[in-house]
Amino acid sequence: MHFDDYQRYDALGLADLVRRGEVHPSELLDAALVRADATASLNAIVMRLDDSARARTQAPFDPSAPFAGVPFLVKDLFQDLKGLPSSGGCRALKNVPVPEDADVVRRWREAGLVIFGKTNTPEFGAKNVTEPLAWGPARNPWDPTRTPGGSSGGSAAAVASGIVPVAGANDGGGSIRIPAAACGLFGLKAGRGRISMGPMMGEALNGAAVQGVVSHSVRDTAAMLDVLQGPEAHAPYHMPAPEVPYRKCLERPPGRLRIGYSTHSPIGTPVDPQAIAAVADAAALLTDLGHHVEPCDTPFNGVQLAEDFLLAWFCAQAVIIDHIERTHGASRNDFEADTRLMAAIGRRTSALQLLQCEARWHEHNLALSTFHAQYDLWLSPTLAAPPPLIGSLATPPALAMVSDVAARLGLAGWLSDTPQFKQTVLSNLGWTPYTQLANLTGRPAMSVPLYRTPEGLPLGVQFVGPLNGEAQLLQLASQLEAARPWHQPLSAIAA
């Protein structure tokens, strides 16, 4: 199959070609590998599994499998392949094999996907850009000097550059929606409990982190959610199955929705005029489609939510690092300085402080439920600005040196209270102040690629839905995709 033909299809379209005998899975894999080689400078893939993938294409495929024979990439974080490392962007884990497949990996294989690699991610997914020291930065296919976002930046770069039509991702603070918005893709974060994080864990970040994908087409994401959703015996809980499969629900229009929108940063940081223009453009399109759209107040206390999000993340980093040091004998130098500082702040957090923080998560949930009593969806920018340049959000060297010394001396608490540290944190979170709401409240949310800047950079908009609102989000996304098709192949990109 010629690459231009390969890139014309979404994943369901490729599977249909396999099902009809018009193309063999080995041809699809060849096309994907050629494209991966041609775009290697994007550093989207950090582990290649060409041989096992080729063997997989020669095995019989279940013709009823929705993605039979389609090439696929998994994220190198929480999407474990038995017997292979899951580095999570960390040098300490680059050569440590895992004992079991993740539930999502098993389900992807059962769905017929051909996994041929793992994608780049920041260390433990803790940043909104993908620039780990373990692998180097991933780059945005639309402008390789810029970030594809994070933490699923490698997956987004792989899909946007045409290596695969859909790839594994996960989202603990925006990590599906941020790179989708930065790379011109569709990204849905499912609600808490919809998809298993097992079997190696019950839930990640108290349920704030969920598994999923980034894709070109809404129907691919809907079909992927059908594959991934549903109970596992070891899961702590699960959401009830939808009345009809998500892919089937796309046949229904969303109806006339009441949508409230706001654009100012919830934490008071600057918002680029292009991000505001992206929301205005979406609001106009939604109005043309018959929806009721009006400005509203931001439906949560942004500063408090940001503090509660970060405190939980810092504690999570401490747990992760302590586990790796205990289990694998890693040293402090095996972890990035920023991660060590986050962990040091997490260690000094008392149980009382953490429990108070987690109790406030419900306050944010109450605020959002009050909003949803009036509006079906909240619309906002996904990003407060176009994708920044590689390295521009890195911790300044002087602060990195001070933070490392402070962490060694047990002074992380003092440093975390300084204006310089708080400004650095706000500067990083200021690019993505809208996405954490859906994670802390466990609500579904999506980034839709409706807008591009005058320079041609993607800049998505976000919709946050109510409890069990995945079907409604997908129906609206399908309507928007039909009204303004967004897939723009990047076949001309050079290595």
mmCIF file of C-alpha atoms in Angstrom, residues 262 264-269 297-311 357 360-361 363-365 367-368 378 425-426 429-430 432-438 440-441:
data_model
loop_
_atom_site.group_PDB
_atom_site.id
_atom_site.type_symbol
_atom_site.label_atom_id
_atom_site.label_comp_id
_atom_site.label_asym_id
_atom_site.label_seq_id
_atom_site.Cartn_x
_atom_site.Cartn_y
_atom_site.Cartn_z
ATOM 1 C CA SER A 262 -15.473 31.244 29.385
ATOM 2 C CA HIS A 264 -10.148 33.862 31.128
ATOM 3 C CA SER A 265 -7.540 31.794 32.935
ATOM 4 C CA PRO A 266 -8.909 30.193 36.116
ATOM 5 C CA ILE A 267 -5.602 30.972 37.843
ATOM 6 C CA GLY A 268 -5.289 34.537 36.593
ATOM 7 C CA THR A 269 -2.464 33.940 34.125
ATOM 8 C CA ASP A 297 -18.425 32.376 34.841
ATOM 9 C CA THR A 298 -15.698 29.769 35.219
ATOM 10 C CA PRO A 299 -17.502 26.940 37.055
ATOM 11 C CA PHE A 300 -14.872 26.367 39.762
ATOM 12 C CA ASN A 301 -12.357 28.065 42.038
ATOM 13 C CA GLY A 302 -9.356 27.903 39.757
ATOM 14 C CA VAL A 303 -6.607 28.839 42.199
ATOM 15 C CA GLN A 304 -7.816 26.415 44.865
ATOM 16 C CA LEU A 305 -8.287 23.638 42.318
ATOM 17 C CA ALA A 306 -4.769 24.192 40.965
ATOM 18 C CA GLU A 307 -3.329 23.966 44.474
ATOM 19 C CA ASP A 308 -5.311 20.795 45.196
ATOM 20 C CA PHE A 309 -4.230 19.269 41.898
ATOM 21 C CA LEU A 310 -0.554 20.039 42.437
ATOM 22 C CA LEU A 311 -0.485 18.817 46.035
ATOM 23 C CA CYS A 357 -6.986 18.403 49.848
ATOM 24 C CA ARG A 360 -11.910 19.683 48.571
ATOM 25 C CA TRP A 361 -12.055 17.651 45.367
ATOM 26 C CA GLU A 363 -16.210 20.822 46.615
ATOM 27 C CA HIS A 364 -15.007 21.272 43.040
ATOM 28 C CA ASN A 365 -17.378 18.484 42.020
ATOM 29 C CA ALA A 367 -19.453 23.486 41.910
ATOM 30 C CA LEU A 368 -19.359 21.714 38.548
ATOM 31 C CA TRP A 378 -18.676 23.942 29.579
ATOM 32 C CA VAL A 425 4.766 26.575 38.754
ATOM 33 C CA LEU A 426 2.198 29.130 37.593
ATOM 34 C CA LEU A 429 0.426 25.524 34.613
ATOM 35 C CA GLY A 430 -0.513 28.826 32.979
ATOM 36 C CA THR A 432 -2.905 24.616 30.563
ATOM 37 C CA PRO A 433 -5.096 26.003 33.380
ATOM 38 C CA TYR A 434 -8.375 24.611 32.014
ATOM 39 C CA THR A 435 -7.841 20.862 31.902
ATOM 40 C CA GLN A 436 -7.371 19.761 35.526
ATOM 41 C CA LEU A 437 -11.044 20.341 36.414
ATOM 42 C CA ALA A 438 -12.238 17.204 34.609
ATOM 43 C CA LEU A 440 -10.294 16.141 39.880
ATOM 44 C CA THR A 441 -14.064 15.860 39.388
#
